[in-house]
Amino acid sequence: MLRSLRLAVLLGAGAVLAAPAQETASDTLLTVDHYLDWEQVADPQISPDGAQIVYTRRWVNKVDDKWDSALWIMSVDGSHHRFLVKGSDARWSPDGRRILYLADGEPKGTQIFVRWMDAEGASSQITRVAEKPSDAKWSPDGKAISFVMVVPDSTAWSISLPKAPEGAKWTAAPRVVDDLHYRQDRVGFMRQGYTHLFSVPADGGTARALTSGRWHVGARFDGLVFGAGYDWTPDGRTIVFDGLQDTTWDRQYQVSRIYALDVASGAIRSLVARPGFWESPTVSPDGRTIAFTGSDSSEQTHRTADLWTVGIDGSGMRDLSRKLDRDPDNLRWAPDGKGVYFTAPDRGAINIRYADLSGGVRDVTQGAQVVSLASLARTLVATGVRSDPGHSPDVVRIDLRRGQATPVTAVNDDVLANKRLAQVEEVWYASSGGTRVQGWVVKPPAFDGHKKYPLILEIHGGPFAMYNVGFSYAFQNFAANGYVVLYTNPRGSTGYGDVFSNGIDHNYPGPDYDDLMAGVDAVVGRGFVDTTRMYVGGCSGGGVLSSWVIGHTNRFAAAAVRCPVTDWIGMAGQTDIPLFTFSFFRQPFWDKPDEWLAHSSLMYVGRVTTPTLLMTGELDLRTPMPQTEAYFAALKIRRVPTTLLRFNGEYHGTGSKPSNFMRTQLYMMSWYQKFRRAGNDAATGAGDR
């Protein structure tokens, strides 16, 4: 059992440090006010001839407190860089003479537009649909545009309610819910209906449904709508797509198939039907082979995906990346059809690799960086977005022959000019069972190894996710305010293989706690941490673990638990991902409640003495507010110093709106500045489980 410590051990229970609660404005350090000038880049698309790049550029709308976006264009070397049009999701036509893109249109909402890329630059609205189109793609001949859209199909329940008197204002009828999945974070209540493929003439006209029925196009993770993976064959006669042509979709977790659709007749046949989660089909240049990602069904909580191929007739399914043991993404066929380029996470980095159809996987790019593969021209020049610890994300031109990624934008150079940034150091350390764990230490810009610094342990969400080596504004901002930041990839993290990610299989939280505490011990052992000023925080899965940590050790002076799960039984009925929640346990809670309770941090709140700041979005449907409220009430009953911040306008997380990102940083640092441990009690060691 965790050893008992009186609340008086914490100065926070009886005294507050005399520290400022506000940042000091600086021209040389990265403070939150600079975030108002921050920009983002995404989805760069190279023209078929490799001459031009169109990408989405986002910036802070300081008046309306949101991110605005537009399409920008430049030559492939970064010259002639200029605004193009308001919109997003641009795609070049096969001949490179037009682009399609999404923008606001009529009827009110998102519509598909086409813009000619000649001197005149005329744009036309192509769709006039009532639902939001997504995943728009050109047909191979450029005469049509396919897209994905919801087909409404609401549940009717007729009752013999008396007619309301004329002029009466009766309460609206209740929402009829008969599906398990009926809401989604950042969406709210989902539109009742089914997701299907459509086609519309590229010069405008009536959209035609290509698929229909009470099932969904698009591989779904726990019923969530994230569009669909699909591709045309070069002859334009067939579309291959992922989805589940099964009316039992609402009860299926990580189950999908790969299908082939005859565009003319609407006939659908299975290409990959064996039990598993298969997605992102991509057709080879000759139309004979389909590349896709996925894994066979398993009783494990998580499975690392592989890169597969199958013939257009459904024969000859092959695993091209079995020995890689990393999740492939961003599949792009080589122009000669002899292999597939893709990205894969590996020990905090994300680089491009190449799988040869004749066998073998090789690195294309290397290094401590995060590189995406967004598009590929027939010249073997690609585009993506690159970042590393000292460089914010920018569009890059990628020479796939040489493995070189050259920046062609510098959207935040003006913000970072003359800023002294933190240095990020990679660390490896040993944890329980001899497990080797990777982490990173972010040191203040003027770091002096002979001094003592407060430490923030930040824990990632997921849990099946990975901290990477990309630029982090939040961590740089913490360091600019004098904190050392430790972020680490404990067991459960991806990018280290199937065995490592399943180190928490049906045991979450579990040994990941050991990995986090071993990381703190390793950094403390270097001698520059003030062990009276150590803090812990995290959101989502990081909220799970930060609330778990303070119930299992008292070594931290304060905590900032954000958007947590604290009660797995309650979570099962509150969240928009119920099947994901059930997957962590071998038996449902009504059969085996003790296992669900044993992994719920709420059950350990009686041990907590750490002053705890709780932060959750009012609209959160992923880890809903009641999860935070239960923990807050328990801490209040126990008289543990605690405050609950309910973030307005936020779904899952607390920083989607620019002002809320800044608030999150400032509230956390203000909370941490209030508390310090008395002496070095429990400053080392992982504590008792």
PDB file of N, CA, C and O in Angstrom, residues 54 118 191 315 370 453 470 483 545 566 575 600:
ATOM      1  N   VAL A  54       0.213  22.711 -54.220  1.00  0.00           N
ATOM      2  CA  VAL A  54      -0.897  23.388 -53.552  1.00  0.00           C
ATOM      3  C   VAL A  54      -1.000  22.805 -52.147  1.00  0.00           C
ATOM      4  O   VAL A  54      -0.917  21.583 -51.972  1.00  0.00           O
ATOM      5  N   ASP A 118      -5.384  27.869 -65.182  1.00  0.00           N
ATOM      6  CA  ASP A 118      -4.834  28.729 -66.230  1.00  0.00           C
ATOM      7  C   ASP A 118      -4.801  30.171 -65.736  1.00  0.00           C
ATOM      8  O   ASP A 118      -5.075  30.451 -64.558  1.00  0.00           O
ATOM      9  N   ARG A 191     -25.388  12.572 -37.644  1.00  0.00           N
ATOM     10  CA  ARG A 191     -26.525  12.522 -38.562  1.00  0.00           C
ATOM     11  C   ARG A 191     -26.937  11.065 -38.731  1.00  0.00           C
ATOM     12  O   ARG A 191     -26.136  10.215 -39.077  1.00  0.00           O
ATOM     13  N   SER A 315      -7.232 -12.427 -55.364  1.00  0.00           N
ATOM     14  CA  SER A 315      -6.310 -13.538 -55.155  1.00  0.00           C
ATOM     15  C   SER A 315      -4.935 -13.038 -54.722  1.00  0.00           C
ATOM     16  O   SER A 315      -4.588 -11.873 -54.899  1.00  0.00           O
ATOM     17  N   VAL A 370       9.937  13.984 -38.176  1.00  0.00           N
ATOM     18  CA  VAL A 370       8.600  13.513 -38.506  1.00  0.00           C
ATOM     19  C   VAL A 370       8.298  13.985 -39.917  1.00  0.00           C
ATOM     20  O   VAL A 370       8.241  15.194 -40.178  1.00  0.00           O
ATOM     21  N   TYR A 453      16.138  22.563 -11.403  1.00  0.00           N
ATOM     22  CA  TYR A 453      14.975  23.047 -12.145  1.00  0.00           C
ATOM     23  C   TYR A 453      13.726  22.256 -11.768  1.00  0.00           C
ATOM     24  O   TYR A 453      13.804  21.052 -11.476  1.00  0.00           O
ATOM     25  N   GLY A 470       8.609  15.652 -33.312  1.00  0.00           N
ATOM     26  CA  GLY A 470       8.206  16.904 -33.942  1.00  0.00           C
ATOM     27  C   GLY A 470       8.231  18.066 -32.959  1.00  0.00           C
ATOM     28  O   GLY A 470       8.269  17.886 -31.734  1.00  0.00           O
ATOM     29  N   TYR A 483      11.017  25.431 -16.859  1.00  0.00           N
ATOM     30  CA  TYR A 483      10.754  24.047 -16.500  1.00  0.00           C
ATOM     31  C   TYR A 483      11.578  23.094 -17.367  1.00  0.00           C
ATOM     32  O   TYR A 483      11.778  23.326 -18.561  1.00  0.00           O
ATOM     33  N   LEU A 545      -3.556   8.279 -16.904  1.00  0.00           N
ATOM     34  CA  LEU A 545      -2.328   7.938 -16.194  1.00  0.00           C
ATOM     35  C   LEU A 545      -1.917   8.974 -15.156  1.00  0.00           C
ATOM     36  O   LEU A 545      -1.375   8.626 -14.107  1.00  0.00           O
ATOM     37  N   THR A 566     -11.646   8.236 -15.273  1.00  0.00           N
ATOM     38  CA  THR A 566     -11.373   7.870 -13.879  1.00  0.00           C
ATOM     39  C   THR A 566     -12.208   6.681 -13.430  1.00  0.00           C
ATOM     40  O   THR A 566     -11.900   6.055 -12.423  1.00  0.00           O
ATOM     41  N   THR A 575     -19.149   7.455 -23.125  1.00  0.00           N
ATOM     42  CA  THR A 575     -18.239   7.839 -24.195  1.00  0.00           C
ATOM     43  C   THR A 575     -18.812   7.557 -25.578  1.00  0.00           C
ATOM     44  O   THR A 575     -19.738   6.754 -25.739  1.00  0.00           O
ATOM     45  N   SER A 600      -9.499   1.583 -12.355  1.00  0.00           N
ATOM     46  CA  SER A 600     -10.110   2.916 -12.342  1.00  0.00           C
ATOM     47  C   SER A 600      -9.428   3.782 -11.289  1.00  0.00           C
ATOM     48  O   SER A 600      -9.411   3.432 -10.104  1.00  0.00           O
TER      49      SER A 600
END
